[in-house]
Coordinates of C-alpha atoms and ligand atoms in Angstrom, one line a residue:
M1 CA -5.1 -7.3 14.3
I2 CA -2.1 -6.2 12.2
D3 CA -1.5 -6.4 8.5
L4 CA 1.7 -5.0 6.9
H5 CA 1.2 -5.9 3.3
S6 CA -1.7 -4.5 1.3
H7 CA -2.4 -2.8 -2.1
T8 CA -4.7 0.0 -3.2
N9 CA -5.9 0.9 -6.6
E10 CA -2.9 3.2 -6.9
S11 CA -1.1 0.0 -7.8
D12 CA -2.9 -3.2 -8.7
G13 CA -5.4 -3.5 -5.9
T14 CA -9.1 -2.7 -6.4
C15 CA -9.8 -0.6 -3.2
S16 CA -9.2 3.2 -3.2
P17 CA -7.0 4.2 -0.3
A18 CA -10.1 5.3 1.7
E19 CA -11.9 2.1 0.9
L20 CA -8.9 0.1 2.1
V21 CA -9.0 2.0 5.5
D22 CA -12.7 1.1 5.7
E23 CA -11.9 -2.5 5.0
A24 CA -9.3 -2.5 7.7
V25 CA -11.9 -1.1 10.2
R26 CA -14.4 -3.9 9.1
A27 CA -11.7 -6.6 9.4
G28 CA -10.5 -5.4 12.9
V29 CA -7.1 -4.4 11.6
T30 CA -5.7 -1.6 13.8
I31 CA -2.2 -1.4 12.3
L32 CA -2.1 -1.3 8.5
G33 CA 0.9 -1.3 6.2
I34 CA 0.2 0.0 2.7
T35 CA 2.8 -1.5 0.3
D36 CA 1.8 -0.5 -3.2
H37 CA 4.0 -1.5 -6.0
D38 CA 6.5 1.3 -6.8
T39 CA 4.4 4.1 -5.5
F40 CA 3.5 6.0 -2.3
K41 CA 0.3 7.5 -3.7
G42 CA -2.0 5.1 -2.0
F43 CA -0.3 5.5 1.4
D44 CA -0.3 9.3 1.1
Q45 CA -4.0 9.4 0.3
A46 CA -4.9 7.0 3.0
V47 CA -3.3 9.1 5.8
P48 CA -6.3 11.4 6.5
A49 CA -8.8 8.5 6.4
A50 CA -6.7 6.4 8.7
R51 CA -6.3 9.3 11.2
Q52 CA -10.1 9.7 11.2
A53 CA -10.7 6.0 11.7
G54 CA -8.0 5.7 14.4
I55 CA -5.9 3.2 12.5
E56 CA -2.2 3.3 12.7
L57 CA -0.8 3.5 9.1
I58 CA 2.6 2.2 8.3
C59 CA 4.3 3.7 5.2
G60 CA 5.5 0.9 2.9
I61 CA 6.3 0.1 -0.7
E62 CA 6.8 -3.1 -2.7
L63 CA 9.6 -3.0 -5.2
S64 CA 10.1 -5.5 -8.1
T65 CA 13.8 -6.2 -8.3
K66 CA 16.0 -8.6 -10.2
L67 CA 18.2 -11.3 -8.5
H68 CA 20.2 -13.6 -10.8
G69 CA 17.8 -12.6 -13.6
S70 CA 14.6 -13.5 -11.7
S71 CA 12.0 -11.2 -10.2
V72 CA 12.2 -10.8 -6.4
H73 CA 9.8 -8.6 -4.5
L74 CA 11.2 -6.4 -1.8
L75 CA 9.2 -4.6 0.9
G76 CA 10.4 -1.3 2.3
Y77 CA 9.0 0.1 5.6
F78 CA 9.5 3.7 6.6
L79 CA 8.7 4.1 10.2
S80 CA 10.2 7.6 10.0
Q81 CA 9.5 9.6 6.9
S82 CA 11.8 12.4 7.5
Q83 CA 14.8 11.3 5.4
M84 CA 13.1 9.7 2.3
D85 CA 13.0 12.5 -0.3
D86 CA 15.8 10.9 -2.4
F87 CA 14.0 7.6 -2.2
R88 CA 10.7 9.1 -3.4
T89 CA 12.6 10.7 -6.3
W90 CA 14.1 7.4 -7.2
V91 CA 10.7 5.7 -7.1
L92 CA 9.4 8.2 -9.6
Q93 CA 12.3 7.2 -12.0
Q94 CA 11.1 3.5 -11.6
Q95 CA 7.6 4.6 -12.7
A96 CA 9.1 6.2 -15.9
A97 CA 10.8 2.9 -16.7
R98 CA 7.4 1.1 -16.3
R99 CA 5.7 3.5 -18.7
D100 CA 8.5 2.9 -21.2
R101 CA 7.8 -0.9 -20.9
N102 CA 4.1 -0.4 -21.3
I103 CA 4.6 1.5 -24.6
R104 CA 6.6 -1.5 -25.9
L105 CA 4.2 -4.0 -24.4
V106 CA 1.3 -2.4 -26.3
A107 CA 3.3 -2.6 -29.5
R108 CA 4.0 -6.3 -28.9
L109 CA 0.4 -7.2 -28.0
R110 CA -0.8 -5.3 -31.2
E111 CA 1.8 -7.3 -33.2
L112 CA 0.2 -10.5 -31.8
G113 CA -3.1 -9.3 -33.1
F114 CA -4.8 -7.7 -30.1
D115 CA -6.5 -4.4 -30.3
I116 CA -5.2 -2.8 -27.1
T117 CA -4.1 0.8 -26.7
L118 CA -1.9 2.4 -24.0
E119 CA -4.8 4.8 -23.3
E120 CA -7.2 2.1 -22.3
A121 CA -4.6 0.4 -20.1
E122 CA -3.7 3.7 -18.4
A123 CA -7.4 4.4 -17.9
R124 CA -7.3 1.5 -15.5
G125 CA -3.9 1.6 -14.0
R126 CA -3.1 5.3 -14.2
G127 CA 0.4 6.0 -12.9
M128 CA 1.0 2.4 -12.0
T129 CA -0.3 0.5 -15.0
G130 CA 1.0 -3.0 -15.0
R131 CA 0.6 -6.4 -16.6
P132 CA -2.5 -7.3 -14.4
H133 CA -4.3 -4.3 -16.1
F134 CA -3.4 -5.6 -19.5
A135 CA -4.6 -9.1 -18.5
A136 CA -7.9 -7.7 -17.4
I137 CA -8.4 -6.0 -20.7
M138 CA -7.6 -9.2 -22.6
V139 CA -10.2 -11.1 -20.5
E140 CA -12.8 -8.4 -21.1
K141 CA -12.3 -8.4 -24.8
G142 CA -12.5 -12.1 -25.0
Y143 CA -8.9 -12.6 -26.2
V144 CA -8.3 -15.1 -23.4
S145 CA -10.8 -16.9 -21.2
N146 CA -9.2 -15.8 -17.9
F147 CA -6.5 -13.9 -16.1
R148 CA -4.3 -17.1 -15.7
Q149 CA -4.4 -17.7 -19.5
A150 CA -3.5 -14.1 -20.2
F151 CA -0.3 -14.5 -18.1
D152 CA 0.5 -18.1 -19.0
E153 CA 0.3 -17.4 -22.8
Y154 CA 1.2 -13.8 -23.2
L155 CA 2.4 -11.8 -20.2
D156 CA 4.5 -14.0 -18.0
E157 CA 8.3 -13.7 -18.2
S158 CA 8.4 -16.9 -20.1
A159 CA 5.4 -16.1 -22.5
K160 CA 5.4 -14.8 -26.0
G161 CA 4.1 -11.3 -25.3
Y162 CA 6.6 -10.5 -22.6
V163 CA 8.8 -7.4 -23.0
Y164 CA 11.7 -6.4 -20.8
R165 CA 11.4 -3.8 -18.1
Q166 CA 14.3 -2.0 -16.6
E167 CA 14.1 -3.1 -12.9
P168 CA 16.6 -2.4 -10.2
Q169 CA 18.9 -5.1 -9.0
F170 CA 17.9 -6.6 -5.6
A171 CA 21.1 -5.1 -4.0
E172 CA 20.2 -1.6 -5.2
G173 CA 16.6 -1.9 -3.9
V174 CA 17.9 -2.9 -0.5
R175 CA 20.5 -0.2 -0.4
R176 CA 18.1 2.5 -1.4
I177 CA 15.6 1.5 1.3
R178 CA 18.2 1.2 4.0
E179 CA 19.9 4.5 3.0
A180 CA 16.4 6.2 3.4
G181 CA 16.3 4.8 7.0
G182 CA 13.8 2.0 6.0
I183 CA 13.5 -1.6 6.8
A184 CA 14.1 -3.9 3.8
S185 CA 12.1 -7.1 4.0
L186 CA 12.1 -10.0 1.6
A187 CA 8.5 -10.3 0.4
H188 CA 6.7 -13.7 0.3
P189 CA 10.0 -15.7 0.2
V190 CA 8.0 -18.8 -0.9
R191 CA 7.7 -17.2 -4.3
V192 CA 11.4 -16.6 -4.8
K193 CA 12.9 -18.9 -7.4
G194 CA 15.8 -20.8 -5.8
D195 CA 16.8 -22.2 -2.4
I196 CA 16.1 -19.5 0.2
P197 CA 18.4 -20.9 2.9
A198 CA 21.3 -21.1 0.4
L199 CA 20.6 -17.6 -0.9
M200 CA 20.4 -16.1 2.6
P201 CA 24.1 -15.1 3.0
E202 CA 24.0 -13.2 -0.3
L203 CA 20.7 -11.4 0.6
V204 CA 21.8 -10.5 4.0
G205 CA 25.2 -9.4 2.5
C206 CA 23.2 -6.9 0.4
G207 CA 21.9 -5.3 3.6
L208 CA 18.5 -7.1 3.8
N209 CA 17.4 -6.7 7.4
A210 CA 13.9 -8.3 7.5
I211 CA 12.0 -11.2 6.1
E212 CA 8.2 -11.6 5.5
A213 CA 7.7 -14.8 7.4
Y214 CA 3.9 -14.4 7.6
H215 CA 2.1 -14.2 4.3
S216 CA -1.1 -15.7 2.8
D217 CA 0.9 -18.1 0.6
H218 CA 2.9 -19.5 3.4
T219 CA 2.2 -22.9 5.0
P220 CA 2.9 -23.4 8.7
D221 CA 6.2 -25.2 7.7
D222 CA 7.2 -22.2 5.5
I223 CA 6.6 -19.8 8.4
S224 CA 8.7 -22.0 10.7
L225 CA 11.5 -22.0 8.2
Y226 CA 11.5 -18.2 7.7
L227 CA 11.3 -17.6 11.4
C228 CA 14.4 -19.9 11.9
L229 CA 16.2 -18.0 9.1
A230 CA 15.3 -14.7 10.7
K231 CA 16.8 -15.9 14.0
E232 CA 19.9 -17.3 12.4
Y233 CA 20.7 -14.1 10.5
G234 CA 19.4 -11.6 13.0
L235 CA 16.6 -10.3 10.8
M236 CA 13.4 -8.6 11.8
V237 CA 10.2 -10.4 10.9
T238 CA 7.3 -8.8 8.9
G239 CA 4.0 -10.2 7.9
G240 CA 0.9 -9.4 5.9
S241 CA -1.9 -10.7 3.8
D242 CA -0.9 -9.1 0.4
F243 CA -4.5 -8.0 0.1
H244 CA -5.5 -6.8 -3.4
G245 CA -9.3 -6.5 -3.0
A246 CA -11.6 -8.0 -5.6
V247 CA -8.8 -9.3 -7.9
K248 CA -7.8 -11.8 -5.2
P249 CA -11.1 -12.5 -3.6
G250 CA -9.7 -15.4 -1.5
V251 CA -7.3 -13.1 0.4
K252 CA -8.7 -11.1 3.3
L253 CA -7.1 -8.2 5.1
G254 CA -5.6 -9.4 8.4
T255 CA -6.3 -13.1 8.0
G256 CA -5.2 -13.8 4.4
S257 CA -6.8 -17.0 3.1
G258 CA -8.3 -17.6 6.5
S259 CA -5.6 -19.1 8.7
L260 CA -3.0 -16.4 8.6
E261 CA -2.1 -15.2 12.2
I262 CA 0.3 -12.3 12.3
P263 CA 1.7 -11.5 15.7
S264 CA 0.4 -8.2 16.9
D265 CA 3.8 -7.0 18.3
L266 CA 5.7 -7.0 14.9
V267 CA 5.7 -3.3 14.6
E268 CA 6.8 -2.8 18.1
R269 CA 9.7 -5.1 17.4
M270 CA 10.5 -3.3 14.1
R271 CA 10.6 0.0 16.0
R272 CA 12.9 -1.5 18.6
D273 CA 15.3 -3.2 16.2
G274 CA 15.0 -1.1 13.0
A275 CA 18.0 1.1 13.5
P276 CA 18.8 2.9 10.3
L277 CA 21.8 2.0 8.3
T278 CA 24.5 4.5 9.1
T279 CA 26.7 5.1 6.1
T280 CA 30.3 6.0 6.9
P281 CA 31.9 8.4 4.5
Ligands
AMP301 P1 4.4 -5.5 -13.7 O1 4.8 -4.8 -12.5 O2 3.5 -4.7 -14.6 O3 5.5 -6.1 -14.5 O4 3.4 -6.7 -13.3 C1 3.8 -7.5 -12.2 C2 2.5 -8.0 -11.5 O5 1.9 -8.9 -12.4 C3 2.9 -8.8 -10.3 O6 2.9 -8.0 -9.2 C4 1.8 -9.8 -10.2 O7 0.7 -9.2 -9.5 C5 1.4 -10.0 -11.7 N1 2.0 -11.2 -12.2 C6 3.3 -11.4 -12.7 N2 3.5 -12.6 -13.2 C7 2.3 -13.2 -13.1 C8 1.9 -14.6 -13.4 N3 2.7 -15.4 -14.0 N4 0.6 -14.9 -13.1 C9 -0.2 -14.0 -12.5 N5 0.1 -12.7 -12.2 C10 1.4 -12.4 -12.4
ZN302 ZN1 0.3 -6.6 -6.4
FE303 FE1 4.6 -9.3 -4.4
FE304 FE1 2.2 -7.4 -2.7

């Protein structure tokens, strides 16, 4: 089995990199893509464990980008890691922007009457502290009754505790991934606000060269639509469960919510078709 979308506790998953590899072995996943949000730390740490377990590890990342003001997630896959130093440096800059946001988010939440500190949030999220970590603290302290309420009332883009974070534009995310020799795949397109078929020419115009047709949130009809679009625009196809461990208990590695079937030859096809973008001077 194959799974090209998973998270460790270096972003907002609950498994350590080594635990994620163990989980893959248990689930029968032999090709595993680690796509933490804005960091390669989980992937880097999983490399020795995967080697020992005989699992093929794919280096990936999930970027939060902005498209027409809305958040769009973008996956980057680096089948060759020889030319990605600049990309890694850029990713570290994104992490600095996140920390700046977190400082302002703490101030905003304290203004709203919650006793939350940056230190306690970072104790959970470390370098990749994000809103889910703040939501967990709010649940634990009894400020809200569940995760959903924390987002709906305070943390969601439309909620009263939301503070702005500097995020790259979609086009920049795609360009950075492609210039680093990576494959840029539109993550869980079903979650993108707006009409995907209508947006496609613009996304492909930015250099997008893959689409995540297979994902835990996709119905069979969604999958068919994204496969059609992949064909129409000559895009590669990626797929994964978006496993986060205990925070999303209904999503299993490899099979998602139970019925996810990811074709086992996706990586072979990515290797065949994923020629790096050649920039002409
Ligand atoms: P951050 O990167 O800190 O801005 O947090 C983004 C993460 O928060 C996303 O990857 C989701 O896991 C989660 N998230 C964002 N919006 C919501 C929402 N409305 N409900 C639940 N989780 C959300
Ligand atoms: Zn996540
Ligand atoms: Fe995502
Ligand atoms: Fe994800």
